[in-house]
PDB file of N, CA and C in Angstrom:
ATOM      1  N   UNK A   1       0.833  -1.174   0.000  1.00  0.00           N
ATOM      2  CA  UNK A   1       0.000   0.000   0.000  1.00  0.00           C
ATOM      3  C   UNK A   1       0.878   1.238   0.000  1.00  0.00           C
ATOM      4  N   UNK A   2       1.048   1.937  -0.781  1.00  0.00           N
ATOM      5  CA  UNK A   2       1.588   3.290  -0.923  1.00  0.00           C
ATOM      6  C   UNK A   2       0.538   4.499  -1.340  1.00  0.00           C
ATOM      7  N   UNK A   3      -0.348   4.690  -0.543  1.00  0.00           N
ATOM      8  CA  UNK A   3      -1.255   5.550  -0.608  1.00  0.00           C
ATOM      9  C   UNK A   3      -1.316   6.453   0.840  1.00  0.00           C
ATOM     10  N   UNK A   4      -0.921   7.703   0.554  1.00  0.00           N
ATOM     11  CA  UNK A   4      -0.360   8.774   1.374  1.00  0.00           C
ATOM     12  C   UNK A   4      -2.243   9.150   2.002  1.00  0.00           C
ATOM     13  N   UNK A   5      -2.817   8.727   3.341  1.00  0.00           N
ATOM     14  CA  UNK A   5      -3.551   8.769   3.835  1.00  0.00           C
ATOM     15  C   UNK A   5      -3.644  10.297   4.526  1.00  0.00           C
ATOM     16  N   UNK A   6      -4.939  10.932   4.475  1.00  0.00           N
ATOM     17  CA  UNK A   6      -5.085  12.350   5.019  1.00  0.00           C
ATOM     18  C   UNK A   6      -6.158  12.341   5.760  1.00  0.00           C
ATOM     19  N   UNK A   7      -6.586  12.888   6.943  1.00  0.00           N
ATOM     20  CA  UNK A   7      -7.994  12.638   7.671  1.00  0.00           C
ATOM     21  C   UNK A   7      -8.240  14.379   7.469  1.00  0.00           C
ATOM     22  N   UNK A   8      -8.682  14.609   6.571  1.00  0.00           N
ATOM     23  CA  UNK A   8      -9.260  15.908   5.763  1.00  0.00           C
ATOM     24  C   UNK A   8      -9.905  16.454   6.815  1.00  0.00           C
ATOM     25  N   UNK A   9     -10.457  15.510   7.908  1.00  0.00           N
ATOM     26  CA  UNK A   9     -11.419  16.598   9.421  1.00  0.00           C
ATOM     27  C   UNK A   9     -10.109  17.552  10.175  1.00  0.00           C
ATOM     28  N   UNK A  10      -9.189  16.965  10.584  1.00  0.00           N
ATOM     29  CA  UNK A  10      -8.672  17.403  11.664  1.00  0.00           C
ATOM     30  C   UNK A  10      -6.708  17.607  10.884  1.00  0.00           C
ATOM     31  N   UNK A  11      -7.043  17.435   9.404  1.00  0.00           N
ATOM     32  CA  UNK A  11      -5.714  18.063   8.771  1.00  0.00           C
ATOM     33  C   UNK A  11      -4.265  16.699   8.972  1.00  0.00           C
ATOM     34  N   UNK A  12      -4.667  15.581   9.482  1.00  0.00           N
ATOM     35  CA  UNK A  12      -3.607  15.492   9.481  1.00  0.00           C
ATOM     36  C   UNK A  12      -2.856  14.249   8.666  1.00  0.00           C
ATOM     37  N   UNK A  13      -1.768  14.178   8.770  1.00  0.00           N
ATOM     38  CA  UNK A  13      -1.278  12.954   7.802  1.00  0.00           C
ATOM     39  C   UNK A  13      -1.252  12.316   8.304  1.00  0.00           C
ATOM     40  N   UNK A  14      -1.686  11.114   7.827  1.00  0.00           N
ATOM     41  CA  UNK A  14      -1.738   9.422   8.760  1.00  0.00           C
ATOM     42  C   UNK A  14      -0.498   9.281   8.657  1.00  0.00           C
ATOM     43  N   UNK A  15       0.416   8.730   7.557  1.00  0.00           N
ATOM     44  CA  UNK A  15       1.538   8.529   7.158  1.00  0.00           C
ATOM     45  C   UNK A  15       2.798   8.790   7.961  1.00  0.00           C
ATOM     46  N   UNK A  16       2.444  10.428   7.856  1.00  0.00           N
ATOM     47  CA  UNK A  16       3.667  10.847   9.260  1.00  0.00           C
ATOM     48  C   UNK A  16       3.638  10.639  10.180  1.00  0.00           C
ATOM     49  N   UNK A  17       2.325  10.602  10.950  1.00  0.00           N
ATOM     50  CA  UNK A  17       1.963  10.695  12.334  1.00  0.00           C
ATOM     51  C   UNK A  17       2.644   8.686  12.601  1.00  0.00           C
ATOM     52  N   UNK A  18       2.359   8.023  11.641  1.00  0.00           N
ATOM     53  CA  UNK A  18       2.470   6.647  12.116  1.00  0.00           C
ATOM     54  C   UNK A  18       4.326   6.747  11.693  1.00  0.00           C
ATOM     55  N   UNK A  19       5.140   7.505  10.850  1.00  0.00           N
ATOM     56  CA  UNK A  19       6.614   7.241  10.749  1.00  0.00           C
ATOM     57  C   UNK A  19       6.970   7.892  12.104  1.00  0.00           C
ATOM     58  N   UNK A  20       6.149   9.073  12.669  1.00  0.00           N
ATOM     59  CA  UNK A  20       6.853   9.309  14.004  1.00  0.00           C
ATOM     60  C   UNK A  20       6.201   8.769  14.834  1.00  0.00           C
ATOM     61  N   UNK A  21       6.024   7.812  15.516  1.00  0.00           N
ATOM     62  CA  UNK A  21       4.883   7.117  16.536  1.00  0.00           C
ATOM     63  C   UNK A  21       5.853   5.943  16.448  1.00  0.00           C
ATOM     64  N   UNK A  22       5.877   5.562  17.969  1.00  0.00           N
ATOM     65  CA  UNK A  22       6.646   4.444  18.710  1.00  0.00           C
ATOM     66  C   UNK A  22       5.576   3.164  18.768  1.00  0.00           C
ATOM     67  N   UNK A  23       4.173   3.717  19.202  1.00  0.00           N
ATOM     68  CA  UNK A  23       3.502   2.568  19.326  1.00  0.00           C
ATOM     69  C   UNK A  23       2.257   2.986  18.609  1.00  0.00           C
ATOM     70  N   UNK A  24       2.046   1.934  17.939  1.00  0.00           N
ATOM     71  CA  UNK A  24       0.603   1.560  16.582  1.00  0.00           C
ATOM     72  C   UNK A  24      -0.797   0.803  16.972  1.00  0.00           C
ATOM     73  N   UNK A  25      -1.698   1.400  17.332  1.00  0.00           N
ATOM     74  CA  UNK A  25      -2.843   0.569  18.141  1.00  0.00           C
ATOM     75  C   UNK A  25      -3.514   0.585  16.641  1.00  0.00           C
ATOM     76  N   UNK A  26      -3.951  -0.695  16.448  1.00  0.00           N
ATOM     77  CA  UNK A  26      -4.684  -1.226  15.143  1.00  0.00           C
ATOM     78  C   UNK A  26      -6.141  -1.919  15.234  1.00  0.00           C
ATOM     79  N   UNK A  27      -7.056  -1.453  15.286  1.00  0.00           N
ATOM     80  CA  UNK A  27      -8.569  -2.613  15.325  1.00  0.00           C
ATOM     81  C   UNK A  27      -8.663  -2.750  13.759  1.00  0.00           C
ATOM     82  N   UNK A  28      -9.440  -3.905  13.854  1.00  0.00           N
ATOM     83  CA  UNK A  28      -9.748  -4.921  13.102  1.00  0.00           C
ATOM     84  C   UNK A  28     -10.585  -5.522  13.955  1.00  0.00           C
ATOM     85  N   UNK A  29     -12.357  -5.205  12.910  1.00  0.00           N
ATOM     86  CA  UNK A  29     -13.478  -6.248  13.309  1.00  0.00           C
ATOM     87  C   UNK A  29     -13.064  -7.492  12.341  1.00  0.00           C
ATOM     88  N   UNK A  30     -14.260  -8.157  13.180  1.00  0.00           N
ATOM     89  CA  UNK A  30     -14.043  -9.476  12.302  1.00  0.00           C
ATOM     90  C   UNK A  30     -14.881  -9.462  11.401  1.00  0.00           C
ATOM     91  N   UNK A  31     -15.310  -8.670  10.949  1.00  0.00           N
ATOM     92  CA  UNK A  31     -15.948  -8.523   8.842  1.00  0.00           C
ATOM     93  C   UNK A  31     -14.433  -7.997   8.477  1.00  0.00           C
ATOM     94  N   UNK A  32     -13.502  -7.632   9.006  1.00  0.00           N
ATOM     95  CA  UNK A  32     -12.185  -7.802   8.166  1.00  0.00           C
ATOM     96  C   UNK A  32     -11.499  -9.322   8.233  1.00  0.00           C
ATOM     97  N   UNK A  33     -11.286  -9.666   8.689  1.00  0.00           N
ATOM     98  CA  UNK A  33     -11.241 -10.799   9.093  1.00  0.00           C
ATOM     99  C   UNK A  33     -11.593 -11.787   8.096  1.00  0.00           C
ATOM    100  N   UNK A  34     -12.099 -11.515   8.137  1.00  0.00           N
ATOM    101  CA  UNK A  34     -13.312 -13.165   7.294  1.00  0.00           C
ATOM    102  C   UNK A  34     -13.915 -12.697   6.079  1.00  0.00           C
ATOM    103  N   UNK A  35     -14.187 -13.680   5.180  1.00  0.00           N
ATOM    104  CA  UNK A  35     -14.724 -13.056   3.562  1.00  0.00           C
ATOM    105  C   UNK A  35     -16.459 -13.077   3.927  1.00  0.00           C
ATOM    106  N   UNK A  36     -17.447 -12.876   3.358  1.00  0.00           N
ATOM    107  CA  UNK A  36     -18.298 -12.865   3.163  1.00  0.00           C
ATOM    108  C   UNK A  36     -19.111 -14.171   3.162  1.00  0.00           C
ATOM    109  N   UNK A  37     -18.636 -15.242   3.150  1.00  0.00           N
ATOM    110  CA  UNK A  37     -19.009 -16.295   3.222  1.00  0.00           C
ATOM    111  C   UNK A  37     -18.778 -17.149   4.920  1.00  0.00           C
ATOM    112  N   UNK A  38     -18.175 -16.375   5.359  1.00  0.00           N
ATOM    113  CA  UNK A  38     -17.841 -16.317   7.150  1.00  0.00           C
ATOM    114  C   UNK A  38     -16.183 -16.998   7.078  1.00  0.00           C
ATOM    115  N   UNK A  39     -15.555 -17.717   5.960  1.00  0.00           N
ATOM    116  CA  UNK A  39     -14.257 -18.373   5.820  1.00  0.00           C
ATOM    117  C   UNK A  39     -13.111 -16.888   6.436  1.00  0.00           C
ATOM    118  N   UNK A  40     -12.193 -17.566   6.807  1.00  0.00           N
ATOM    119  CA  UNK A  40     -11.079 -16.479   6.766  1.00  0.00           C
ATOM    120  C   UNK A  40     -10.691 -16.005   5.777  1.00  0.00           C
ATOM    121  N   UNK A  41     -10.546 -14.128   5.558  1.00  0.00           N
ATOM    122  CA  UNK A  41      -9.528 -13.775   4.763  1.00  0.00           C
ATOM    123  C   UNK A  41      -7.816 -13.522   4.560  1.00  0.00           C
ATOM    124  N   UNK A  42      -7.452 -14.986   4.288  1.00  0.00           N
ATOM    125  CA  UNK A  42      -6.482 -15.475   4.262  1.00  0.00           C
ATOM    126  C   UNK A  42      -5.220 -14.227   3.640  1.00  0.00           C
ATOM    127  N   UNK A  43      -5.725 -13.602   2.453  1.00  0.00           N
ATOM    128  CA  UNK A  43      -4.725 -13.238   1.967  1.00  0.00           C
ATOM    129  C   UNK A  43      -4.935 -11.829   2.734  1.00  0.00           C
ATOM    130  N   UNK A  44      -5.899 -11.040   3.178  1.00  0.00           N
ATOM    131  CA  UNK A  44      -6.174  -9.883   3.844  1.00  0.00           C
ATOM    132  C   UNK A  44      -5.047 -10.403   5.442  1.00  0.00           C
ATOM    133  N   UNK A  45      -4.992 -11.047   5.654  1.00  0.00           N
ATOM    134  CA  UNK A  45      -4.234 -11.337   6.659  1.00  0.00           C
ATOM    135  C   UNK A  45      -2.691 -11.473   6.799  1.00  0.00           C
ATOM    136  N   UNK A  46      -2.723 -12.141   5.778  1.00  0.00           N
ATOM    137  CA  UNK A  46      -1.262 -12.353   5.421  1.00  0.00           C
ATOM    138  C   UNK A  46      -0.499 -11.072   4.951  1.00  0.00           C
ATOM    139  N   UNK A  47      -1.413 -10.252   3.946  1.00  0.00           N
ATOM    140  CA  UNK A  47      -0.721  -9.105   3.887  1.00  0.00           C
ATOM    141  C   UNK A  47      -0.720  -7.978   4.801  1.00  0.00           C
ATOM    142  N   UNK A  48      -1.452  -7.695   5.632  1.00  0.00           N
ATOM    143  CA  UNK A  48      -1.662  -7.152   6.809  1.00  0.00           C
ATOM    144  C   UNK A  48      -0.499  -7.704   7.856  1.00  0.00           C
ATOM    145  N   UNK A  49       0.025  -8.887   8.277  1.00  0.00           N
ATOM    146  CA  UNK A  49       0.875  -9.299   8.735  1.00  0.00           C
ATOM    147  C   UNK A  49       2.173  -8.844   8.450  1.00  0.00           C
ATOM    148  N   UNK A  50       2.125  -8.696   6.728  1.00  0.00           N
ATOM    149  CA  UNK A  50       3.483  -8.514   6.298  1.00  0.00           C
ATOM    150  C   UNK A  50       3.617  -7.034   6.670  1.00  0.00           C
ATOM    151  N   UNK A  51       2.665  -5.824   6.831  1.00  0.00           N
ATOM    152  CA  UNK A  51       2.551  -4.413   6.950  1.00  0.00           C
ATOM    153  C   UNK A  51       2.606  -4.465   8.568  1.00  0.00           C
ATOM    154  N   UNK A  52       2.437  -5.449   9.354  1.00  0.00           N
ATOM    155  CA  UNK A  52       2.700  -5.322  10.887  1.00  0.00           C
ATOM    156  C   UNK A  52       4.671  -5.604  11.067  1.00  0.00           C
ATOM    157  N   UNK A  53       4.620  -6.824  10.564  1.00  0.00           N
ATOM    158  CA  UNK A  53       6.534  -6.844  10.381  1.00  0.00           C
ATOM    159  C   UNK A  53       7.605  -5.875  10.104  1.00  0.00           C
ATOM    160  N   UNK A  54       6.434  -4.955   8.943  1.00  0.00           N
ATOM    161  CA  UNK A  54       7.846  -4.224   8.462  1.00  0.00           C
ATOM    162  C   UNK A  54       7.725  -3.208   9.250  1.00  0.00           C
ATOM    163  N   UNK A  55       6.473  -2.756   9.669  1.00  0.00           N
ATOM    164  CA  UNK A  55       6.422  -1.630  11.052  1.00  0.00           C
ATOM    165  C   UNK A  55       7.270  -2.050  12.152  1.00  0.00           C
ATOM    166  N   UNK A  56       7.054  -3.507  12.709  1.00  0.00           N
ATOM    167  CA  UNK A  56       7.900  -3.654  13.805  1.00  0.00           C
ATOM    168  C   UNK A  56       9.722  -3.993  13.514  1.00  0.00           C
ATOM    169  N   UNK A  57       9.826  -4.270  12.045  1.00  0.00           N
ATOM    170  CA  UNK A  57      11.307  -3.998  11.876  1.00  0.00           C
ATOM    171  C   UNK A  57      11.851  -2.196  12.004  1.00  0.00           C
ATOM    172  N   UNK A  58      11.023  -1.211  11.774  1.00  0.00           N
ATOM    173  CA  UNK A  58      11.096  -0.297  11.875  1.00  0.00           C
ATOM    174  C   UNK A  58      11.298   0.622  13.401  1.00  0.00           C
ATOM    175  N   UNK A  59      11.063  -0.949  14.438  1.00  0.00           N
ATOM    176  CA  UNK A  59      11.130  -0.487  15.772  1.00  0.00           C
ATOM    177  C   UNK A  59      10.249   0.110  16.526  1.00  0.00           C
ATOM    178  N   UNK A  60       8.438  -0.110  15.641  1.00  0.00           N
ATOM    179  CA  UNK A  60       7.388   0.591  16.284  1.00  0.00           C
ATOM    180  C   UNK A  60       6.906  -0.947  16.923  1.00  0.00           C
ATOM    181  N   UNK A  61       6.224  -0.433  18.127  1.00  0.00           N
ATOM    182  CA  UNK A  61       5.306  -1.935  18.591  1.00  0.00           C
ATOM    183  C   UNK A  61       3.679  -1.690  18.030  1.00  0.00           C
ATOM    184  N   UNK A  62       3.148  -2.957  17.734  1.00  0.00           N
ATOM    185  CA  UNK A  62       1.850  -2.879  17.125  1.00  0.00           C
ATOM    186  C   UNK A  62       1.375  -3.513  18.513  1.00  0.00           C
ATOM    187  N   UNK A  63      -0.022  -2.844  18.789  1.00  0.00           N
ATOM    188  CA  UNK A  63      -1.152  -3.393  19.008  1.00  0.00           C
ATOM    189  C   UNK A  63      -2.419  -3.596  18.351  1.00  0.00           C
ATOM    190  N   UNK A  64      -2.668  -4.856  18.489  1.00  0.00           N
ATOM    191  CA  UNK A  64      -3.964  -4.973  17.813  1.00  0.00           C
ATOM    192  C   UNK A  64      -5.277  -5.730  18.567  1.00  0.00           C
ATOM    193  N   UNK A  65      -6.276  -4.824  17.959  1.00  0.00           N
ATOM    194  CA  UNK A  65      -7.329  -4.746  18.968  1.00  0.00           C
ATOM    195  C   UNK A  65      -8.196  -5.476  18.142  1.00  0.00           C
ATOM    196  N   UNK A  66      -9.161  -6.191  18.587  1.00  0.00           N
ATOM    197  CA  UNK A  66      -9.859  -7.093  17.572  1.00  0.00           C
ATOM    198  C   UNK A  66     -11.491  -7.200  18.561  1.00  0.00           C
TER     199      UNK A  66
END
């Protein structure tokens, strides 16, 4: 994902705010989670995983709230 995120209410850049931020609190319901058919979304996960790794190679800690 390389899409430079803006929350247009309150001005600010997601992007930066998460390159300067030590710790990453993340929710995820479980309609992300799972496809439409109630199965897991396997690959939504996996790549989401891979975007939690490279954050925590970066030395931020993730939390995730579910």
């Amino acid at each position: 994902m390389n899409t430079v995120l803006e929350d247009t209410t309150n001005g600010i850049n997601i992007a930066k705010a998460i390159k300067n931020a030590r710790k990453i609190v993340i929710k995820i319901g479980s309609n992300t989670l799972s496809k439409p058919d109630g199965t897991a979304n396997l690959v939504f996960m996996q790549n989401f995983a891979r975007q939690c790794e490279n954050l925590m190679n970066q030395g931020k800690q993730i939390v995730l709230v579910s």
